[in-house]
Coordinates of C-alpha atoms in Angstrom, one line a residue:
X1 CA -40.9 -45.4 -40.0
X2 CA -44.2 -45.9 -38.5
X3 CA -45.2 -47.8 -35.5
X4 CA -46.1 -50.9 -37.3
X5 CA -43.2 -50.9 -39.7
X6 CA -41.4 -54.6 -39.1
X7 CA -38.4 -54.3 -36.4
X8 CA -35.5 -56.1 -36.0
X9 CA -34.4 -56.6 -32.6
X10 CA -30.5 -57.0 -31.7
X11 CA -29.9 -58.7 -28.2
X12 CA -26.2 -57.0 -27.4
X13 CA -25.3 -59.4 -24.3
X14 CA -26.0 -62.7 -27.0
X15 CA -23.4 -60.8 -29.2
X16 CA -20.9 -60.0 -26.3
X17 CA -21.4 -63.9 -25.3
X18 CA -20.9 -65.1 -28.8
X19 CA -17.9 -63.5 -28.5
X20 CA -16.8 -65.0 -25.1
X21 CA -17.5 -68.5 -26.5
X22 CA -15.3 -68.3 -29.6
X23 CA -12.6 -66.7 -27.1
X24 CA -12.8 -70.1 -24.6
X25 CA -13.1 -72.1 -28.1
X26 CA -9.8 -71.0 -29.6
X27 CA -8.1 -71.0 -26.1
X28 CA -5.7 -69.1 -24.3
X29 CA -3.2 -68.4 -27.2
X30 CA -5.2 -67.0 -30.1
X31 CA -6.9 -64.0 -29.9
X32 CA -10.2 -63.5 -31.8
X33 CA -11.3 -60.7 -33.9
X34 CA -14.9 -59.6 -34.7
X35 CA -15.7 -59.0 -37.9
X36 CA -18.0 -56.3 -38.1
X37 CA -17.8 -55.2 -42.3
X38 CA -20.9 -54.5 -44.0
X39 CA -22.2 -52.3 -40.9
X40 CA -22.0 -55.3 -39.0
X41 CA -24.1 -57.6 -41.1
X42 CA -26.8 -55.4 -41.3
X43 CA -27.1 -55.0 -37.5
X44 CA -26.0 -51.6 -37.1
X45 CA -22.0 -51.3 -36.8
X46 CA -22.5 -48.2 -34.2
X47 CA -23.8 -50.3 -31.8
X48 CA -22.0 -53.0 -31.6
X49 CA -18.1 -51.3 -31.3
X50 CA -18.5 -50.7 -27.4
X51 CA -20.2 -54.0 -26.1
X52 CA -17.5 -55.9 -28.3
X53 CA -14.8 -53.7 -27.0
X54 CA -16.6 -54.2 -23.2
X55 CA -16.5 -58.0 -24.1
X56 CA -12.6 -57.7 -24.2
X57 CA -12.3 -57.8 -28.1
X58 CA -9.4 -55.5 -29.4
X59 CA -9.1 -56.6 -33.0
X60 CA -12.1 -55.3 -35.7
X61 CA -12.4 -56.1 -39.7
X62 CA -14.1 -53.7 -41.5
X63 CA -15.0 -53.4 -45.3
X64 CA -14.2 -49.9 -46.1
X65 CA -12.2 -46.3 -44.2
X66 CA -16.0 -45.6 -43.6
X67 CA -16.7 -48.4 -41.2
X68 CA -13.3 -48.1 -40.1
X69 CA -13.7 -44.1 -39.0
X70 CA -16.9 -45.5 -37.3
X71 CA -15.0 -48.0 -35.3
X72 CA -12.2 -46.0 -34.2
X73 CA -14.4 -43.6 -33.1
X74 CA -15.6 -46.0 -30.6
X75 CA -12.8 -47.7 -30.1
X76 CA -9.3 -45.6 -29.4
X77 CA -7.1 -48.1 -28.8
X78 CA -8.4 -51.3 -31.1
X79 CA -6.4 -52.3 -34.2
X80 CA -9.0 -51.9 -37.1
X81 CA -7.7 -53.8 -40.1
X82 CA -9.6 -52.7 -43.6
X83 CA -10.2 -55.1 -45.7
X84 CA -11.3 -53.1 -48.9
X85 CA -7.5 -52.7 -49.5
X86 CA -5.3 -50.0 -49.9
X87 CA -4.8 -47.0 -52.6
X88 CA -2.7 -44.2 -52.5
X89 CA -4.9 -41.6 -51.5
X90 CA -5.8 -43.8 -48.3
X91 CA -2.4 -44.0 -47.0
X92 CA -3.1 -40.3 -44.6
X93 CA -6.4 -41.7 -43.7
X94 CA -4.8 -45.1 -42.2
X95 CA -1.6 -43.3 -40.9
X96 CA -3.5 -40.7 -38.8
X97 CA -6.3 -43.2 -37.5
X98 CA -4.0 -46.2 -37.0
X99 CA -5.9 -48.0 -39.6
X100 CA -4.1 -51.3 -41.0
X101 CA -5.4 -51.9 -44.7
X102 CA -5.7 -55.6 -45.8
X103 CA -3.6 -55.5 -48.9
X104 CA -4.1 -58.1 -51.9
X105 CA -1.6 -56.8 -54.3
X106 CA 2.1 -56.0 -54.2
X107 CA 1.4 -52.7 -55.5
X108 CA -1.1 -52.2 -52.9
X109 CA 1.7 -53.0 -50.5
X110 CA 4.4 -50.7 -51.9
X111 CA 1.9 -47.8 -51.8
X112 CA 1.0 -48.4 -47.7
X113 CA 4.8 -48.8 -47.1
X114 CA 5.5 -45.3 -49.5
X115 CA 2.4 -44.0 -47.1
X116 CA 4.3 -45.1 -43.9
X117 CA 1.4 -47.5 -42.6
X118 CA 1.1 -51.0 -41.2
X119 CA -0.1 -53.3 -43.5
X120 CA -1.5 -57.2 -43.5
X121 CA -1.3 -59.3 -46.4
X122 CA -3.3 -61.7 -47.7
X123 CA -2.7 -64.6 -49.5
X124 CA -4.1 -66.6 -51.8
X125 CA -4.1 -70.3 -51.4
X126 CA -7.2 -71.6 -53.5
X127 CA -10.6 -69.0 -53.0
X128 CA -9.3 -67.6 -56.0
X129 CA -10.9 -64.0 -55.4
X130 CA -8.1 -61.7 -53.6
X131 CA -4.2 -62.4 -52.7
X132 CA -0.6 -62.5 -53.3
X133 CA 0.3 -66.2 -55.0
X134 CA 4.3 -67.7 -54.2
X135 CA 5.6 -65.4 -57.1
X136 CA 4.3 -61.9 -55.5
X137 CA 5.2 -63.2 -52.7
X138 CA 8.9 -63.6 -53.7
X139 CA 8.9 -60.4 -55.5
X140 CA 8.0 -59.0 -51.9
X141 CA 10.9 -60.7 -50.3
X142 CA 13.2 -59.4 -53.0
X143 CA 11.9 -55.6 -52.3
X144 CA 12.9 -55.7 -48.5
X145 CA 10.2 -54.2 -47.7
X146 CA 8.7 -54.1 -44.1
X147 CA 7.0 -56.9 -43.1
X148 CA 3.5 -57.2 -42.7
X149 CA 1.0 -56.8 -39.2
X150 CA -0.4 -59.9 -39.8
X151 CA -0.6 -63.0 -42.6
X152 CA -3.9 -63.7 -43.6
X153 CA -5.9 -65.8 -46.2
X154 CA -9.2 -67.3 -46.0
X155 CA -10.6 -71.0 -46.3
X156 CA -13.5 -71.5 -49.1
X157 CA -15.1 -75.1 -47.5
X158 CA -14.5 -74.3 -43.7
X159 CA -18.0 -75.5 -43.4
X160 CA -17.5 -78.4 -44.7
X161 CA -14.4 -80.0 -42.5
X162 CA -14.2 -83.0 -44.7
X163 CA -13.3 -81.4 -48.0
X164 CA -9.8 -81.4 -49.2
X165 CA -9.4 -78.2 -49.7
X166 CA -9.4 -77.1 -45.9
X167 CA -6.0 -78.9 -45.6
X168 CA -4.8 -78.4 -49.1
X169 CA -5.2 -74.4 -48.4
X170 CA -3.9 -74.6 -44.8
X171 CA -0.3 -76.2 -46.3
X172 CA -0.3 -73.5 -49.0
X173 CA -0.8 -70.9 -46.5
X174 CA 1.9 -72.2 -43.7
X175 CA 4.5 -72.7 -47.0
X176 CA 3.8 -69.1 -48.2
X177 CA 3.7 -67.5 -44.7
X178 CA 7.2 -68.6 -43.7
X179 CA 8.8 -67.5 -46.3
X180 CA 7.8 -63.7 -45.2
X181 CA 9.6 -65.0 -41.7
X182 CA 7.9 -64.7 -38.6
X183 CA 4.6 -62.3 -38.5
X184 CA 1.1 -63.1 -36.4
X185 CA -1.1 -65.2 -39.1
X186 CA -4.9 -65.9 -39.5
X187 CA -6.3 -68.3 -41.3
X188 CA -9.5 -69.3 -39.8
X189 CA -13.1 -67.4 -39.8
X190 CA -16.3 -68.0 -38.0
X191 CA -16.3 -71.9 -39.4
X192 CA -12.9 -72.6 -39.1
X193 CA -13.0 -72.4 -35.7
X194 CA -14.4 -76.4 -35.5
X195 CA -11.6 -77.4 -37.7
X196 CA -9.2 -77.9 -34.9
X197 CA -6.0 -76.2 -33.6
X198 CA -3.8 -76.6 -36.8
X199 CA -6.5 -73.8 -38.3
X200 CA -5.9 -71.6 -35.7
X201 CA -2.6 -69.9 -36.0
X202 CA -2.4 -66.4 -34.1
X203 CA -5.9 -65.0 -34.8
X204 CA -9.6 -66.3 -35.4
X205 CA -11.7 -64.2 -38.1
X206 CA -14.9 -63.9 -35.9
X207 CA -17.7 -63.1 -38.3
X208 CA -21.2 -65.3 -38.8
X209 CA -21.1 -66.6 -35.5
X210 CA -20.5 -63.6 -33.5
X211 CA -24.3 -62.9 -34.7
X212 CA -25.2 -66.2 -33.9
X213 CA -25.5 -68.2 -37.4
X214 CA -24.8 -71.6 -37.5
X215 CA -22.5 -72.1 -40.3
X216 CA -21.3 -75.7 -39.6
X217 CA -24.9 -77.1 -38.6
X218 CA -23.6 -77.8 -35.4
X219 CA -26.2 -79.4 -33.5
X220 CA -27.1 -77.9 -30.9
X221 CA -25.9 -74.8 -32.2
X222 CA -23.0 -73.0 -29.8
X223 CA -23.5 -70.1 -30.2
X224 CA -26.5 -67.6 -29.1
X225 CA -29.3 -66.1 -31.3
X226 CA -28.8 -62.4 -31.5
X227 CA -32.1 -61.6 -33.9
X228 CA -35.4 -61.4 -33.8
X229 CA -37.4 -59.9 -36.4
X230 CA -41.1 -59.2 -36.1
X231 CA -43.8 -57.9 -38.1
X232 CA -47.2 -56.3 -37.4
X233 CA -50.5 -57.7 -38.4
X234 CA -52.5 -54.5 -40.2
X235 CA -55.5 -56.4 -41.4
X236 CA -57.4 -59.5 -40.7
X237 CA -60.0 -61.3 -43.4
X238 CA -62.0 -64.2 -43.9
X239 CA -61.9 -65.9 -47.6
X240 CA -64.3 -68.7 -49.1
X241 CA -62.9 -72.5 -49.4
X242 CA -61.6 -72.3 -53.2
X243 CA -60.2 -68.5 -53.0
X244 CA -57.1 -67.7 -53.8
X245 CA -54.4 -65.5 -52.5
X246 CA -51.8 -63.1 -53.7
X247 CA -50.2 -62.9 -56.8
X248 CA -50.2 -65.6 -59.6
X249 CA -52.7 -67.2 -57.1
X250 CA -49.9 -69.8 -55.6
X251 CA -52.1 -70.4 -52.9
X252 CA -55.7 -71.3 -52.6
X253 CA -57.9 -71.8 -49.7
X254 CA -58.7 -75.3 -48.9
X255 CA -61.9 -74.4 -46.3
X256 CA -62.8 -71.1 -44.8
X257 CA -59.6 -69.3 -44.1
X258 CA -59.2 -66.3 -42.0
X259 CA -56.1 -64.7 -43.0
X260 CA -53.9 -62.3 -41.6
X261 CA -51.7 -59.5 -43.3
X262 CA -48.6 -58.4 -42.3
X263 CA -46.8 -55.3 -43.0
X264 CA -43.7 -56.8 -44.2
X265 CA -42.4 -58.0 -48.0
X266 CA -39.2 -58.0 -50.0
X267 CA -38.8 -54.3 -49.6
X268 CA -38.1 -54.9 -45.8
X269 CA -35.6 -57.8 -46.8
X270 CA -37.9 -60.8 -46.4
X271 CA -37.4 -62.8 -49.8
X272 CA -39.7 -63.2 -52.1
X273 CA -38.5 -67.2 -52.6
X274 CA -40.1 -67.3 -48.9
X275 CA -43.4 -67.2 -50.4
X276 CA -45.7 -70.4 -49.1
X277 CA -43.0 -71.9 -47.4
X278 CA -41.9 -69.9 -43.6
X279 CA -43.9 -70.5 -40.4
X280 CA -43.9 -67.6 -38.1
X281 CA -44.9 -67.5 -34.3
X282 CA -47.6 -65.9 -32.4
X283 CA -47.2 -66.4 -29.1
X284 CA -47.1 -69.7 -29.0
X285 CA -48.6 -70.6 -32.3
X286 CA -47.4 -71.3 -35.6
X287 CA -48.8 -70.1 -38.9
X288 CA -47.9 -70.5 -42.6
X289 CA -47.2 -67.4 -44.6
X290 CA -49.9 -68.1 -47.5
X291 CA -49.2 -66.9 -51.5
X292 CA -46.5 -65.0 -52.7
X293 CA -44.8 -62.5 -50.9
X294 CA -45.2 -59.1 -52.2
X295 CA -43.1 -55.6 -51.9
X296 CA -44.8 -54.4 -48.4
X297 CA -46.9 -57.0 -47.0
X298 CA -47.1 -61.0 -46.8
X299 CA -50.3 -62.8 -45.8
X300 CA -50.6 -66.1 -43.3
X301 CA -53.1 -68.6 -42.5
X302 CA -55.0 -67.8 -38.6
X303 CA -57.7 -70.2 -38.8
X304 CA -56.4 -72.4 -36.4
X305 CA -55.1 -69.5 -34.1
X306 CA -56.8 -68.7 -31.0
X307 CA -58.8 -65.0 -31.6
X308 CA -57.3 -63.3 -29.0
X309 CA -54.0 -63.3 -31.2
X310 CA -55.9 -62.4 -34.5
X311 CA -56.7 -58.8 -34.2
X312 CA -55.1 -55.9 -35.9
X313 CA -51.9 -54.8 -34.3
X314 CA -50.4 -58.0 -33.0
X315 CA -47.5 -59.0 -33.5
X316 CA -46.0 -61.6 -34.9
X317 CA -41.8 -63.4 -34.8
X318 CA -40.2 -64.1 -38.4
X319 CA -37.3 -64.7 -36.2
X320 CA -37.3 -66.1 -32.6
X321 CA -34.7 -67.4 -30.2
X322 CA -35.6 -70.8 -31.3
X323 CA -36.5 -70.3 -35.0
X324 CA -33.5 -68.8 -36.4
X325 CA -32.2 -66.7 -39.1
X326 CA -30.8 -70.0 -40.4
X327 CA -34.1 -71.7 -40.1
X328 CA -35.4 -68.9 -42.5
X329 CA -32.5 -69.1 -45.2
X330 CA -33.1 -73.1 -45.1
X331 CA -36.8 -71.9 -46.0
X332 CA -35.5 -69.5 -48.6
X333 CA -32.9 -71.6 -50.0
X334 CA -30.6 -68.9 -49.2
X335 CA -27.7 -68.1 -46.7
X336 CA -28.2 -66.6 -43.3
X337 CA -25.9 -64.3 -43.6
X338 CA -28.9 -62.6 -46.8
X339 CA -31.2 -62.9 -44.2
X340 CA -29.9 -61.0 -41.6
X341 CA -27.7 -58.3 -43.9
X342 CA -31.0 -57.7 -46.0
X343 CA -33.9 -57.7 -42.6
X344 CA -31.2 -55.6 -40.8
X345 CA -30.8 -53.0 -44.0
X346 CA -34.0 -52.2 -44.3
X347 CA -36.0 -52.6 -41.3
X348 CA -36.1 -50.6 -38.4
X349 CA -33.8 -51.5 -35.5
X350 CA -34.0 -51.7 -31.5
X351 CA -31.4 -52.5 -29.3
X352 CA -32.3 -55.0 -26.2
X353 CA -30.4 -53.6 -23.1
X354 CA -27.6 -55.6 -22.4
X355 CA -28.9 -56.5 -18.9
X356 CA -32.4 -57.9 -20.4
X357 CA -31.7 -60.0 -23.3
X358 CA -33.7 -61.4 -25.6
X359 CA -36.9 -62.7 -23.9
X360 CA -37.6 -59.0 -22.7

């Protein structure tokens, strides 16, 4: 990439802190897990396996045996849980490495128990995607088979502790989990954390949070930004009162407009439903982004920027410790979790040193 390709910038201490406040947040008797899948939401799963593991976590998700060879590389001693599943030609992968595959079938069970792994079993009690229901679940009592690692299922409106269905799933899951006798359970991810001890069980799901998202609107938010993302202005022009900018002209100039480019667009991540509607920072300025936001670069308004900040190779914050990747999904009428998988995939990365943080 070249040297004013956008950058996203990962604060490792924020994420090792995140993880400290979920631990004090659950409490001395539940252990918390990081969930690191989807090469750790865009972030860069290599990178995060040893602060985590310095933090004190022992416990990783992972999507796929990919992510999971990565962790265990990183981590010898941690129990790495997959959640992609199990199939029969896994079963000497997960054996040798320790691996624990997340199973959502009973014939994904019967082939990890025929392949002489650990196994965890989820459940399903009302997301209606993955998981065993009460009559797999009876079948698997009638088999004998081994019992599972862990008990998991996962809550669809954690976010939203008012709906039904947090407690309607949590009964389903404490009914269906006894009758497999005892095993450690989970129940709870990032937002079920707020929902109070009953959620809790054995083992918190940490995944949005870790990174610093906000998924309950918690105000002020408890958790640490971990992100910034920044973008480099390549070109600087002055346009006419009346012209207009970018494609489908969305925007036009309202007086004499001096207008900055950016090399960032949708093929970096930033989405295209951004277009006239994010503020980004310079220094300690705010400007609009202006017109639509194209595949590699993104105009915004400087006329009422200071010139010392409008020159060609300054930089400017998409994402700040105070304007979040949340703040940008609400623009974007997205999720955060887009935002930072989509930024993360394709721009490059840096890595603050755990002993600066984020304002370094």
């Amino acid at each position: 990439m070249h040297a004013d390709s956008p950058e996203v910038i990962i604060d490792l201490d924020a994420i090792q802190r995140n993880f400290a406040i979920a631990t004090s947040i659950a409490g001395p008797d539940v252990d918390v897990a990081a969930v690191v899948k989807s090469d750790g939401y865009g972030l860069g799963l290599s990178r995060l396996i040893e602060p985590l593991a310095a933090a004190g976590c022992r416990t990783f998700f992972v999507a796929d045996l990919s992510e999971a060879h990565c962790v265990r590389e990183r981590s010898k001693g941690g129990t790495v849980f997959v959640l992609a599943g199990m199939k029969r030609d896994h079963a000497e992968h997960c054996r040798k490495n320790r691996f624990v595959p997340v199973c959502n079938t009973l014939g994904e069970v019967v082939a990890a128990v025929d392949g002489g792994c650990d196994y965890a079993l989820n459940l399903e009690t009302g997301f209606s995607r993955f998981g065993l229901g009460l009559s797999d679940v009876r079948s698997l009592i009638h088999r004998s088979l081994p019992p599972p690692l862990l008990v998991m299922s996962h809550l669809a409106c954690a976010d939203e502790p008012a709906n039904t269905l947090n407690e309607l799933q949590k009964n389903r899951f404490v009914c269906l989990s006894e009758l497999l006798g005892p095993t450690r359970r989970s129940l709870a991810a990032s937002a079920g954390l707020f929902l109070g001890p009953a959620y809790l069980f054995d083992l918190v799901r940490l995944g949005s949070a870790l990174y610093g998202l906000n998924t309950t609107d918690l105000v002020p938010n408890p958790f640490m930004n971990v992100l910034k993302l920044r973008a480099c202005v390549v070109d600087v022009r002055h346009v006419h009162a009346g012209a207009s900018v970018g494609y489908r002209s969305t925007f036009r100039a309202s007086r004499p407009t001096r207008l900055g480019i950016l090399s960032i667009g949708y093929a970096h991540g930033l989405a295209w439903s951004l277009s006239n509607r994010l503020n980004v920072q310079i220094g300690s300025h705010v400007a609009p982004l202006v017109g639509r936001v194209a595949m590699e670069y993104v105009a915004i308004d400087l006329t009422d920027v200071p010139d010392q900040f409008c020159q060609p190779g300054q930089w400017v914050e998409l994402i700040t410790k105070d304007r979040s990747a949340d703040a940008m999904a609400r623009a974007g009428a997205t999720v955060a979790q887009e935002v930072m998988l989509r930024v993360g995939a394709a721009c490059r990365r840096s890595y603050v040193a755990i002993e600066q943080g984020m304002d370094a």
